Amino acid sequence: MRWNRTIWDEMLRMQEEIDRMMEGFFGEPGLDEKRAPAIGYSGESGAPALANFAKPLTDIVEDEKSIKASIDLPGVDRKDIEINVTDNNVEVKVEKKAEKKQEDKKKGVYRMERRYAGFYRCFGLPEYADTSKMQAEYKNGVLELDIPKKPEAARKARKIAVK
């Protein structure tokens, strides 16, 4: 069987490769300077300290009354979840505090693949999202955000007179 590769297949492959490289370099593709200060900086270079933050899986669904986001945050205590709303962005940050344990010196660590400081996710909202009435509930490892929409009258376009 022969597979005919198109230019679009190659462009998609290149985009995925660039995303992987950017994620490896910055920790999260598309990170801009406005979001980075909330995360913190590491070292003298001033680079965002995202390398130890995992990007949680997120579903965002909109219906006629609200916008709902479901964010997977397994193994997190409710008290460690920090939600910030700036302009029309929602930022969810969880910092896991590492517990120091005294263990038998004969035991050794051969491989650590789950080393991270927590979770970080930031996403934009439309102008008609009413963040002042936003509610959050954390249950069974999933953070549910419910963001109501502003009434239709508040969303209508207004004409501005030019002087």
Coordinates of N, CA and C in Angstrom, one line a residue:
M1 N 0.8 -1.2 0.0 CA 0.0 0.0 0.0 C 0.9 1.2 0.0
R2 N 0.6 2.2 -0.8 CA 1.4 3.4 -1.0 C 0.6 4.6 -0.3
W3 N 1.3 5.3 0.4 CA 0.7 6.5 1.1 C 1.2 7.7 0.4
N4 N 0.3 8.6 -0.1 CA 0.7 9.8 -0.8 C 0.8 10.9 0.2
R5 N 1.9 11.5 0.4 CA 2.1 12.5 1.4 C 1.8 13.9 0.7
T6 N 1.1 14.7 1.4 CA 0.8 16.0 0.9 C 1.6 17.1 1.6
I7 N 1.6 18.3 1.0 CA 2.3 19.4 1.7 C 1.7 19.7 3.0
W8 N 0.4 19.4 3.2 CA -0.2 19.7 4.5 C 0.2 18.7 5.6
D9 N 0.4 17.5 5.2 CA 1.0 16.5 6.1 C 2.3 16.9 6.6
E10 N 3.2 17.4 5.7 CA 4.5 17.8 6.0 C 4.5 19.1 6.9
M11 N 3.6 20.0 6.6 CA 3.4 21.2 7.5 C 3.0 20.8 8.9
L12 N 2.0 19.9 9.0 CA 1.6 19.4 10.3 C 2.7 18.8 11.1
R13 N 3.5 17.9 10.4 CA 4.6 17.3 11.1 C 5.6 18.3 11.6
M14 N 5.9 19.4 10.7 CA 6.8 20.4 11.1 C 6.3 21.2 12.3
Q15 N 5.0 21.5 12.3 CA 4.4 22.2 13.4 C 4.5 21.4 14.7
E16 N 4.2 20.2 14.7 CA 4.3 19.3 15.9 C 5.7 19.3 16.4
E17 N 6.7 19.2 15.5 CA 8.1 19.2 15.9 C 8.5 20.5 16.5
I18 N 8.0 21.6 16.0 CA 8.3 22.9 16.6 C 7.7 23.0 18.0
D19 N 6.4 22.6 18.1 CA 5.8 22.6 19.4 C 6.5 21.8 20.4
R20 N 7.0 20.6 20.0 CA 7.8 19.8 21.0 C 9.1 20.5 21.4
M21 N 9.8 21.1 20.4 CA 11.0 21.9 20.8 C 10.7 23.0 21.7
M22 N 9.7 23.8 21.4 CA 9.3 24.9 22.2 C 8.9 24.5 23.6
E23 N 8.2 23.4 23.7 CA 7.8 22.9 25.0 C 9.0 22.4 25.8
G24 N 9.9 21.8 25.2 CA 11.2 21.4 25.8 C 12.0 22.6 26.3
F25 N 12.0 23.7 25.5 CA 12.8 24.9 25.8 C 12.1 25.7 26.9
F26 N 10.9 26.1 26.7 CA 10.2 27.0 27.6 C 9.3 26.3 28.7
G27 N 9.0 25.0 28.5 CA 8.1 24.3 29.4 C 6.7 24.3 28.9
E28 N 6.2 25.4 28.2 CA 4.9 25.5 27.7 C 4.9 26.3 26.5
P29 N 4.4 25.8 25.4 CA 4.4 26.6 24.1 C 3.5 27.8 24.3
G30 N 3.9 28.9 23.7 CA 3.1 30.1 23.7 C 3.1 30.9 25.0
L31 N 4.1 30.7 25.8 CA 4.1 31.5 27.1 C 4.5 32.9 26.7
D32 N 3.8 33.8 27.2 CA 4.1 35.2 27.0 C 4.6 35.9 28.3
E33 N 5.2 37.1 28.2 CA 5.8 37.7 29.3 C 4.8 38.2 30.3
K34 N 3.5 38.4 29.9 CA 2.5 38.8 30.9 C 2.1 37.7 31.9
R35 N 2.2 36.4 31.4 CA 1.9 35.3 32.3 C 3.1 34.9 33.1
A36 N 4.3 35.0 32.6 CA 5.4 34.5 33.3 C 5.7 35.0 34.7
P37 N 5.4 36.3 35.0 CA 5.7 36.8 36.4 C 4.9 36.1 37.4
A38 N 3.7 35.6 37.1 CA 2.9 34.9 38.0 C 3.5 33.6 38.4
I39 N 4.3 33.0 37.5 CA 4.9 31.7 37.8 C 6.1 31.9 38.6
G40 N 6.9 32.9 38.3 CA 8.1 33.1 39.0 C 9.3 32.9 38.0
Y41 N 10.4 33.4 38.4 CA 11.6 33.2 37.6 C 12.7 32.4 38.3
S42 N 13.5 31.8 37.6 CA 14.6 31.0 38.2 C 15.9 31.5 37.8
G43 N 16.8 31.6 38.7 CA 18.2 31.9 38.4 C 18.4 33.3 37.9
E44 N 19.6 33.6 37.5 CA 20.0 35.0 37.1 C 19.5 35.2 35.7
S45 N 19.2 34.2 34.9 CA 18.8 34.4 33.5 C 17.4 35.0 33.4
G46 N 16.6 34.9 34.4 CA 15.3 35.4 34.4 C 14.3 34.5 33.6
A47 N 14.7 33.3 33.3 CA 13.8 32.4 32.5 C 12.7 31.9 33.4
P48 N 11.5 31.8 32.8 CA 10.4 31.3 33.6 C 10.7 29.9 34.2
A49 N 10.3 29.7 35.5 CA 10.5 28.5 36.2 C 9.4 27.5 35.9
L50 N 9.2 27.1 34.6 CA 8.1 26.2 34.2 C 8.6 24.8 34.0
A51 N 9.8 24.5 34.0 CA 10.3 23.2 33.7 C 9.8 22.1 34.7
N52 N 9.5 22.5 35.9 CA 9.0 21.5 36.9 C 7.5 21.5 37.0
F53 N 6.8 22.3 36.2 CA 5.3 22.3 36.2 C 4.7 21.5 35.1
A54 N 3.8 20.6 35.4 CA 3.1 19.8 34.4 C 1.9 20.7 33.9
K55 N 1.6 20.5 32.6 CA 0.4 21.1 32.0 C -0.8 20.2 32.1
P56 N -1.8 20.5 33.0 CA -2.9 19.6 33.2 C -3.8 19.5 31.9
L57 N -4.4 18.4 31.7 CA -5.4 18.2 30.6 C -6.6 19.0 31.0
T58 N -7.2 19.7 30.0 CA -8.3 20.7 30.3 C -9.3 20.6 29.2
D59 N -10.6 20.5 29.6 CA -11.7 20.5 28.6 C -12.4 21.8 28.9
I60 N -12.8 22.6 27.8 CA -13.5 23.8 28.0 C -14.7 23.7 27.1
V61 N -15.9 23.8 27.7 CA -17.2 23.7 26.9 C -18.0 24.9 27.2
E62 N -18.7 25.4 26.1 CA -19.6 26.6 26.3 C -21.0 26.2 25.9
D63 N -21.9 26.6 26.7 CA -23.3 26.5 26.3 C -24.0 27.9 26.3
E64 N -25.3 27.9 26.3 CA -26.0 29.2 26.2 C -25.9 30.1 27.5
K65 N -25.6 29.4 28.6 CA -25.6 30.2 29.9 C -24.2 30.4 30.5
S66 N -23.3 29.5 30.2 CA -22.0 29.6 30.8 C -20.9 28.9 30.0
I67 N -19.6 29.1 30.5 CA -18.4 28.4 30.0 C -18.0 27.5 31.2
K68 N -17.7 26.3 30.9 CA -17.3 25.3 31.9 C -15.9 24.8 31.5
A69 N -15.1 24.7 32.5 CA -13.7 24.2 32.3 C -13.5 23.0 33.3
S70 N -13.1 21.9 32.8 CA -12.7 20.8 33.7 C -11.2 20.6 33.5
I71 N -10.5 20.7 34.7 CA -9.0 20.6 34.7 C -8.6 19.4 35.6
D72 N -7.9 18.5 35.0 CA -7.4 17.3 35.8 C -6.2 17.7 36.6
L73 N -6.4 17.6 38.0 CA -5.4 17.9 38.9 C -5.2 16.7 39.9
P74 N -4.7 15.6 39.5 CA -4.7 14.4 40.4 C -3.7 14.6 41.5
G75 N -4.0 14.1 42.7 CA -3.1 14.1 43.8 C -2.9 15.4 44.4
V76 N -3.8 16.3 44.3 CA -3.6 17.7 44.7 C -4.6 17.9 45.9
D77 N -4.1 18.7 46.9 CA -5.0 19.1 48.0 C -5.7 20.4 47.6
R78 N -6.9 20.5 48.0 CA -7.8 21.7 47.6 C -7.1 23.0 48.1
K79 N -6.4 23.0 49.2 CA -5.8 24.2 49.7 C -4.6 24.6 48.9
D80 N -4.1 23.8 48.1 CA -2.9 24.1 47.2 C -3.3 24.7 45.9
I81 N -4.6 24.7 45.6 CA -5.0 25.3 44.3 C -5.2 26.8 44.3
E82 N -4.5 27.5 43.4 CA -4.6 28.9 43.3 C -5.2 29.3 42.0
I83 N -6.3 30.1 42.0 CA -7.0 30.5 40.8 C -6.9 32.0 40.7
N84 N -6.4 32.6 39.6 CA -6.3 34.0 39.4 C -7.0 34.4 38.1
V85 N -7.7 35.5 38.2 CA -8.4 36.0 37.0 C -7.8 37.4 36.7
T86 N -7.2 37.5 35.5 CA -6.7 38.8 35.2 C -7.2 39.1 33.8
D87 N -7.8 40.4 33.6 CA -8.4 40.7 32.3 C -9.4 39.6 31.9
N88 N -9.1 39.0 30.8 CA -10.0 37.9 30.4 C -9.2 36.6 30.4
N89 N -8.3 36.4 31.3 CA -7.5 35.2 31.4 C -7.8 34.5 32.8
V90 N -7.8 33.2 32.8 CA -7.9 32.4 34.0 C -6.6 31.6 34.1
E91 N -6.0 31.8 35.3 CA -4.8 31.1 35.6 C -5.0 30.1 36.7
V92 N -4.6 28.9 36.5 CA -4.7 27.9 37.6 C -3.3 27.4 37.9
K93 N -2.9 27.5 39.1 CA -1.6 27.1 39.5 C -1.6 26.3 40.8
V94 N -0.9 25.2 40.8 CA -0.8 24.3 42.0 C 0.7 24.1 42.2
E95 N 1.1 24.5 43.4 CA 2.5 24.2 43.8 C 2.5 23.1 44.8
K96 N 3.2 22.0 44.4 CA 3.3 20.9 45.3 C 4.6 21.1 46.2
K97 N 4.4 21.1 47.5 CA 5.5 21.2 48.4 C 6.1 19.8 48.6
A98 N 7.3 19.7 48.3 CA 8.0 18.4 48.4 C 8.2 18.1 49.9
E99 N 7.9 16.9 50.3 CA 8.1 16.4 51.7 C 9.4 15.7 51.8
K100 N 10.2 16.1 52.8 CA 11.5 15.5 53.0 C 11.3 14.3 53.9
K101 N 11.7 13.1 53.5 CA 11.6 11.9 54.3 C 12.9 11.3 54.5
Q102 N 13.1 10.9 55.7 CA 14.4 10.1 56.1 C 14.1 8.7 55.7
E103 N 15.0 8.2 54.8 CA 14.9 6.8 54.4 C 16.2 6.0 54.7
D104 N 16.0 4.7 54.7 CA 17.2 3.9 54.9 C 18.3 4.2 53.9
K105 N 19.5 4.4 54.3 CA 20.6 4.7 53.4 C 20.9 3.6 52.4
K106 N 20.4 2.4 52.6 CA 20.7 1.3 51.7 C 19.7 1.4 50.5
K107 N 18.6 2.1 50.6 CA 17.7 2.3 49.5 C 18.2 3.4 48.6
G108 N 18.1 3.2 47.4 CA 18.5 4.2 46.4 C 17.5 4.5 45.4
V109 N 17.5 5.6 44.7 CA 16.6 6.0 43.7 C 17.3 5.7 42.3
Y110 N 16.7 4.8 41.5 CA 17.3 4.5 40.3 C 16.8 5.3 39.1
R111 N 15.6 5.8 39.2 CA 15.0 6.6 38.2 C 13.9 7.4 38.8
M112 N 13.8 8.7 38.5 CA 12.7 9.6 38.9 C 12.2 10.3 37.7
E113 N 11.0 9.8 37.2 CA 10.4 10.4 36.0 C 9.2 11.3 36.4
R114 N 8.8 11.3 37.6 CA 7.6 12.1 38.0 C 7.9 13.2 38.9
R115 N 9.1 13.9 38.6 CA 9.5 15.0 39.4 C 8.9 16.3 38.8
Y116 N 8.1 16.9 39.6 CA 7.5 18.2 39.1 C 7.1 19.0 40.4
A117 N 7.0 20.3 40.2 CA 6.6 21.1 41.3 C 5.1 21.4 41.4
G118 N 4.4 21.0 40.4 CA 2.9 21.2 40.5 C 2.4 21.3 39.1
F119 N 1.3 22.0 39.0 CA 0.6 22.2 37.7 C 0.4 23.7 37.4
Y120 N 0.4 24.0 36.1 CA 0.1 25.4 35.7 C -0.7 25.4 34.4
R121 N -1.7 26.1 34.3 CA -2.5 26.3 33.1 C -3.1 27.7 33.0
C122 N -3.0 28.3 31.9 CA -3.6 29.6 31.7 C -4.4 29.6 30.4
F123 N -5.6 30.1 30.4 CA -6.4 30.2 29.1 C -7.2 31.4 29.1
G124 N -7.5 31.9 27.9 CA -8.2 33.1 27.7 C -9.7 32.9 27.7
L125 N -10.5 33.9 28.0 CA -11.9 33.9 28.0 C -12.5 34.9 27.1
P126 N -13.7 34.7 26.5 CA -14.3 35.8 25.7 C -14.7 36.9 26.6
E127 N -14.9 38.1 25.9 CA -15.3 39.3 26.7 C -16.6 39.2 27.4
Y128 N -17.5 38.3 26.9 CA -18.8 38.2 27.6 C -18.8 37.2 28.8
A129 N -17.6 36.7 29.2 CA -17.5 35.9 30.4 C -17.6 36.8 31.6
D130 N -18.5 36.4 32.5 CA -18.6 37.2 33.8 C -17.8 36.6 34.9
T131 N -16.5 37.0 34.9 CA -15.6 36.3 35.9 C -15.9 36.7 37.3
S132 N -16.7 37.8 37.5 CA -17.0 38.2 38.9 C -17.9 37.1 39.6
K133 N -18.6 36.3 38.8 CA -19.5 35.3 39.3 C -19.0 33.9 39.1
M134 N -17.7 33.8 38.8 CA -17.1 32.5 38.6 C -17.1 31.6 39.8
Q135 N -17.4 30.3 39.7 CA -17.3 29.4 40.8 C -16.4 28.3 40.5
A136 N -15.8 27.7 41.5 CA -14.8 26.6 41.3 C -15.2 25.5 42.4
E137 N -15.1 24.3 41.9 CA -15.3 23.1 42.8 C -14.2 22.0 42.4
Y138 N -13.6 21.5 43.5 CA -12.6 20.5 43.3 C -13.1 19.2 43.9
K139 N -13.2 18.1 43.1 CA -13.7 16.9 43.5 C -13.1 15.7 42.7
N140 N -12.6 14.7 43.4 CA -12.1 13.5 42.8 C -11.0 13.8 41.8
G141 N -10.1 14.8 42.1 CA -9.0 15.1 41.2 C -9.3 16.0 40.0
V142 N -10.5 16.5 40.0 CA -10.9 17.3 38.8 C -11.4 18.7 39.4
L143 N -10.8 19.8 38.8 CA -11.2 21.1 39.2 C -12.3 21.5 38.1
E144 N -13.5 21.9 38.6 CA -14.5 22.3 37.7 C -14.7 23.8 37.9
L145 N -14.6 24.6 36.8 CA -14.8 26.0 36.8 C -16.1 26.3 36.1
D146 N -17.0 27.1 36.6 CA -18.2 27.5 36.0 C -18.2 29.0 35.9
I147 N -18.1 29.5 34.7 CA -18.0 30.9 34.4 C -19.3 31.4 33.7
P148 N -20.2 32.1 34.4 CA -21.5 32.5 33.7 C -21.2 33.5 32.6
K149 N -22.1 33.6 31.7 CA -22.0 34.6 30.6 C -22.7 35.9 31.1
K150 N -22.3 37.0 30.6 CA -23.0 38.3 30.9 C -24.3 38.3 30.1
P151 N -25.3 39.0 30.7 CA -26.6 39.0 30.0 C -26.4 39.6 28.6
E152 N -27.3 39.2 27.7 CA -27.2 39.6 26.3 C -27.2 41.1 26.1
A153 N -27.9 41.8 26.9 CA -28.0 43.3 26.8 C -26.6 43.9 27.0
A154 N -25.8 43.3 27.9 CA -24.5 43.8 28.3 C -23.5 43.5 27.2
R155 N -23.8 42.6 26.3 CA -22.9 42.2 25.2 C -23.1 42.8 23.9
K156 N -24.2 43.6 23.8 CA -24.5 44.2 22.5 C -23.5 45.3 22.2
A157 N -23.2 45.5 20.9 CA -22.3 46.5 20.4 C -22.9 47.9 20.6
R158 N -22.0 48.8 21.0 CA -22.5 50.2 21.1 C -21.8 51.1 20.0
K159 N -22.5 52.0 19.5 CA -21.9 53.0 18.6 C -21.3 54.1 19.3
I160 N -20.1 54.5 18.9 CA -19.4 55.6 19.5 C -19.3 56.7 18.5
A161 N -19.7 57.9 19.0 CA -19.7 59.1 18.1 C -18.2 59.6 18.0
V162 N -17.9 59.9 16.8 CA -16.5 60.4 16.5 C -16.6 61.9 16.5
K163 N -15.7 62.6 17.3 CA -15.7 64.0 17.4 C -14.6 64.6 16.4

